[in-house]
Coordinates of C-alpha atoms in Angstrom, one line a residue:
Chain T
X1 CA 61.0 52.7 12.6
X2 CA 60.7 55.2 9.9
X3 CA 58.6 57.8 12.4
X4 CA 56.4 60.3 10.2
X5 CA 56.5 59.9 6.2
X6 CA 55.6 62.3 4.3
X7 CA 54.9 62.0 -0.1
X8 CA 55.7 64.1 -1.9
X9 CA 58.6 66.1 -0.8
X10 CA 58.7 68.3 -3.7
X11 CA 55.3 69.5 -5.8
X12 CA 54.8 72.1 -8.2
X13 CA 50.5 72.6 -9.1
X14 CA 48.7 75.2 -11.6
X15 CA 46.3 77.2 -10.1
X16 CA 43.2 75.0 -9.9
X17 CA 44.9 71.5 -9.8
X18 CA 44.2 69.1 -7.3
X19 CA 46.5 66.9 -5.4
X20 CA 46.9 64.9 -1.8
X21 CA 49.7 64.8 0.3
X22 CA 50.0 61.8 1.8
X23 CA 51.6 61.2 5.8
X24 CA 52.1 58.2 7.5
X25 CA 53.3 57.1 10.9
X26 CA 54.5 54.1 12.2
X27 CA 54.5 55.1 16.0
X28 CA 50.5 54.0 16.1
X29 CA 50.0 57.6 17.7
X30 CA 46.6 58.4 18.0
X31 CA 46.8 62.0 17.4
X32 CA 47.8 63.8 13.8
X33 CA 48.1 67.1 12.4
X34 CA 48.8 69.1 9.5
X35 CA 50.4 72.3 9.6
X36 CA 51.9 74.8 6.9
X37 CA 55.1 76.6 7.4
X38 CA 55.3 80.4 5.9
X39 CA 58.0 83.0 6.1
X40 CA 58.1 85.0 9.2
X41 CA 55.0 83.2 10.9
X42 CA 55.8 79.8 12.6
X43 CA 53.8 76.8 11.7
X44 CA 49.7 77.1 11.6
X45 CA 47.9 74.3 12.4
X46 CA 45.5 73.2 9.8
X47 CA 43.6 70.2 10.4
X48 CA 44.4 68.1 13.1
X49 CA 42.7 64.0 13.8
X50 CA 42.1 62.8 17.7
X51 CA 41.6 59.1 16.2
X52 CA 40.8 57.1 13.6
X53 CA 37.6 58.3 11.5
X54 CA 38.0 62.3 13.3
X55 CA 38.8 65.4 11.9
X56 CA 38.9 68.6 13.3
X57 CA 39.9 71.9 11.9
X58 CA 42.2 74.1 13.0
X59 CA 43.8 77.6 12.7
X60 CA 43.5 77.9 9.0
X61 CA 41.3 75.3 7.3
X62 CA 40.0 77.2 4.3
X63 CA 40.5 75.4 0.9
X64 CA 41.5 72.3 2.7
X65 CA 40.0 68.5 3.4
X66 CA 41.4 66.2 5.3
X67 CA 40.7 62.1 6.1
X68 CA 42.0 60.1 8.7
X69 CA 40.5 56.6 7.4
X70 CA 43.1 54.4 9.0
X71 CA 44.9 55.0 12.3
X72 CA 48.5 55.1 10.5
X73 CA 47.3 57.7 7.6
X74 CA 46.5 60.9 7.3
X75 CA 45.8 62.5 4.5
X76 CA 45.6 66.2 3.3
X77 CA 43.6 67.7 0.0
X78 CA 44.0 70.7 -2.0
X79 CA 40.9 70.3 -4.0
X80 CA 41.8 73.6 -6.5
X81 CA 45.0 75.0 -5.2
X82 CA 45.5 78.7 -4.7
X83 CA 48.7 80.7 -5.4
X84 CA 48.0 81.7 -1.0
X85 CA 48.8 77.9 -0.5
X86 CA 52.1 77.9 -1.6
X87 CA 53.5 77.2 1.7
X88 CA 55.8 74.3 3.0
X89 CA 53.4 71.5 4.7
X90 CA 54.3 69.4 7.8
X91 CA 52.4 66.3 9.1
X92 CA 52.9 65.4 12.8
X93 CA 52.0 63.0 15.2
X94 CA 51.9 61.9 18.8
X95 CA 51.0 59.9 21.7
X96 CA 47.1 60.4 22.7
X97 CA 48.2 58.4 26.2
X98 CA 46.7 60.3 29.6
X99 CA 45.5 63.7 29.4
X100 CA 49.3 65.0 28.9
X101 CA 50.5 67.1 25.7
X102 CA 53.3 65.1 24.7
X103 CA 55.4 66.2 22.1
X104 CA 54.6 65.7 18.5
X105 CA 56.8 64.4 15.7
X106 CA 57.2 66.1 12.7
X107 CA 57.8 64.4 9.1
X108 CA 60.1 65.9 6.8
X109 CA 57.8 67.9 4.8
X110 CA 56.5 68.4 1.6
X111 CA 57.5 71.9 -0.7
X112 CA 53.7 72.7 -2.6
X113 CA 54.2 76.0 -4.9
X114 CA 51.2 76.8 -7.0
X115 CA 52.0 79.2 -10.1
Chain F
X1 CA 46.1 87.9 19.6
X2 CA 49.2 86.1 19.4
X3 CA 49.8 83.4 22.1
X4 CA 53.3 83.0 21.8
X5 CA 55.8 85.9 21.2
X6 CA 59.4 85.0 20.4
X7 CA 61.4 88.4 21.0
X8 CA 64.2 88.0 19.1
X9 CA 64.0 87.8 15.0
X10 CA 67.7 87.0 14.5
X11 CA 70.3 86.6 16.4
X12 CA 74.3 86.2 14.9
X13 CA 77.0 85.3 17.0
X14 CA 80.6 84.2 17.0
X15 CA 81.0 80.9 18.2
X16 CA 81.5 80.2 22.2
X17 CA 79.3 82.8 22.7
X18 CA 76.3 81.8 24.8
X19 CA 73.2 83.1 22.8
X20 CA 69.5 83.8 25.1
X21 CA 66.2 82.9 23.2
X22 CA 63.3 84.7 25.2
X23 CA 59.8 83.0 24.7
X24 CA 56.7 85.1 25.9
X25 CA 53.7 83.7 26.2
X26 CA 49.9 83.9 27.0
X27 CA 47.3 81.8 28.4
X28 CA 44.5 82.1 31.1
X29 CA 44.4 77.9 31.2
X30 CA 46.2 77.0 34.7
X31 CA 47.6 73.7 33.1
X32 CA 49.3 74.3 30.1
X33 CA 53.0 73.1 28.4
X34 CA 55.7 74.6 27.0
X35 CA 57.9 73.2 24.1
X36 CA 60.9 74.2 22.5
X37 CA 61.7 72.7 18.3
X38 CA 64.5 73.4 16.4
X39 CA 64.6 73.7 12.6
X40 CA 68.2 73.3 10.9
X41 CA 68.8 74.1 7.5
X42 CA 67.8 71.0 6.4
X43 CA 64.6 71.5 7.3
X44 CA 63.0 69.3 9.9
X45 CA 61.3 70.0 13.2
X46 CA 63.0 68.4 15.7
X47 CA 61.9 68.8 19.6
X48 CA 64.5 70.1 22.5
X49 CA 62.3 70.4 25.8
X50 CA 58.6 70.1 27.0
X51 CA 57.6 71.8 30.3
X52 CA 54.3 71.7 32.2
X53 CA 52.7 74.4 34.2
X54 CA 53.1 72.9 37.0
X55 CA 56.9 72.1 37.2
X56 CA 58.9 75.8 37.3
X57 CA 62.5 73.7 37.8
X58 CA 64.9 75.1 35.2
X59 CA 66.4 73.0 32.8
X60 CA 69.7 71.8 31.6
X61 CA 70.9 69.3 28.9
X62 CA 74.8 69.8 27.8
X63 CA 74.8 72.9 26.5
X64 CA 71.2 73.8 26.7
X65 CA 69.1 75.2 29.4
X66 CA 65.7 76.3 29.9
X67 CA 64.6 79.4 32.3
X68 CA 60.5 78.8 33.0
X69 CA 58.6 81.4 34.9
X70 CA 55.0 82.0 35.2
X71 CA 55.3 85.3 36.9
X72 CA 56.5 86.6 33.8
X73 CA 55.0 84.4 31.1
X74 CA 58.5 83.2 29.8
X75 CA 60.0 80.5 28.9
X76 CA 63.5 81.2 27.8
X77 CA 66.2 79.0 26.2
X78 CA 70.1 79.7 26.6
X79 CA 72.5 77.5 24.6
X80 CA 76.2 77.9 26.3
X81 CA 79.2 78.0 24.1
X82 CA 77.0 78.0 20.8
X83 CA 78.8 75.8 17.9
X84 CA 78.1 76.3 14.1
X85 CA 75.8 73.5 14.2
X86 CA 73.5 75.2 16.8
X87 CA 72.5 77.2 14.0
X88 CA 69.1 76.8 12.9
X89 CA 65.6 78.4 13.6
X90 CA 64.2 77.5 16.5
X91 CA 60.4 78.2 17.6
X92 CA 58.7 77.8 20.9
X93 CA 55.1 76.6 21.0
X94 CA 52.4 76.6 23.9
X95 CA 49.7 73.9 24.2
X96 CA 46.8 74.9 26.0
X97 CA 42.9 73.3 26.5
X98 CA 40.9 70.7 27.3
X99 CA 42.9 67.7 27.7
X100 CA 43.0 64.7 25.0
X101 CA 42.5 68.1 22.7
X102 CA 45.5 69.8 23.0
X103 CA 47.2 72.1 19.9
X104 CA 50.1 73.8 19.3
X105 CA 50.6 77.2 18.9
X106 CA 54.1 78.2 17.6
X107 CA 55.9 81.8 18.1
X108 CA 57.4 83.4 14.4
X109 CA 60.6 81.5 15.4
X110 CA 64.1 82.6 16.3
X111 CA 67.2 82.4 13.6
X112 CA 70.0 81.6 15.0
X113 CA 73.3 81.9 13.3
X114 CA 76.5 81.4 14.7
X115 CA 79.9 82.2 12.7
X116 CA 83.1 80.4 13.2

């Protein structure tokens, strides 16, 4: 099992681009989540999916979309990227079984600075 | 307000030394859990511990241990004889609300580094 995926690792965007970061899991959790990772304040949760075909925002959603069109994907938009979003971004997942908070997993990654 | 205070910034120490983490947190939920994730330098979350309200029994796993108490709102993490590949950042994180919706909330993270 390759656990959480995430593409691309590495990304460099002009203010203004667009791009998708792609995360995929292989666990068939039912829950996901995107977070970003800044100096000095943890990880904030961005958007987070309960199932298939749901979104929900989170902590910091502004300048973000999100789709959760299969069960295995989750996918994360910048539709015109900010400098502010330069931020390393995580994609996590984990069991929706019982009414428990299991622990997520965490893909690797992905490094987004906007110039 | 932040839900999850991790006291210590950085911490350095030489290695054997036993280095404390101290986790504070803040809820007014009566179920809730409790998670510890550490970060090495190579940059991935991995998870160390999940607690639930409910269950105050202390921890231990080799050279790891885990002090909950609700009384004080803390959840603290020892490791015992650190080893230079304990070090890493390591954050704890507090899930809270109605279940089949629960979300993490992480502290700023702790940054451990222990010398040879």
């Amino acid at each position: 099992n390759a656990g959480v995926t995430q593409t691309p690792k590495f990304r460099v965007l002009k203010t203004g681009q667009s791009m998708t970061l792609l995360c995929a899991q292989d666990m068939n959790h039912e829950y996901m989540y995107w977070y970003r990772q800044d100096p000095g304040m943890g990880l904030r949760l961005i958007h987070y999916s309960v199932g298939e075909g749901t979104t929900a925002k989170g902590e910091v959603p502004d300048g973000y979309n999100v789709s959760r069109l299969k069960k295995q994907n989750f996918l994360l938009g910048l539709e015109s990227a900010a400098p502010s979003q330069t931020s390393v971004y995580f994609c996590a997942s984990r069991t929706g079984q019982g009414n428990i908070a299991y622990e997520q997993y965490f893909g690797p990654g992905t490094r987004l600075t906007v110039t | 307000a932040q839900k999850v205070t991790q006291v210590q910034t950085e911490i350095s120490v030489v290695e054997k030394e036993d280095v404390t983490l101290d986790c504070v947190y803040e809820t007014r939920d009566t179920t809730y859990y409790l998670f510890w994730y550490k970060q090495p330098p190579s940059g991935e979350l991995v998870f160390l511990i999940r607690r639930n309200s409910f269950d105050e029994q202390n921890e231990i796993s080799g050279r790891y241990s885990w002090n909950f108490q609700k009384s004080t709102s803390s959840f603290n993490f020892t490791i015992t004889a650190s080893q230079v590949v304990d070090s890493a950042v390591y954050f704890c994180a507090l899930s809270e609300g109605r279940p089949g919706d629960y979300k993490l909330s992480f502290g700023a993270g702790t940054t451990v580094t222990v010398r040879a």
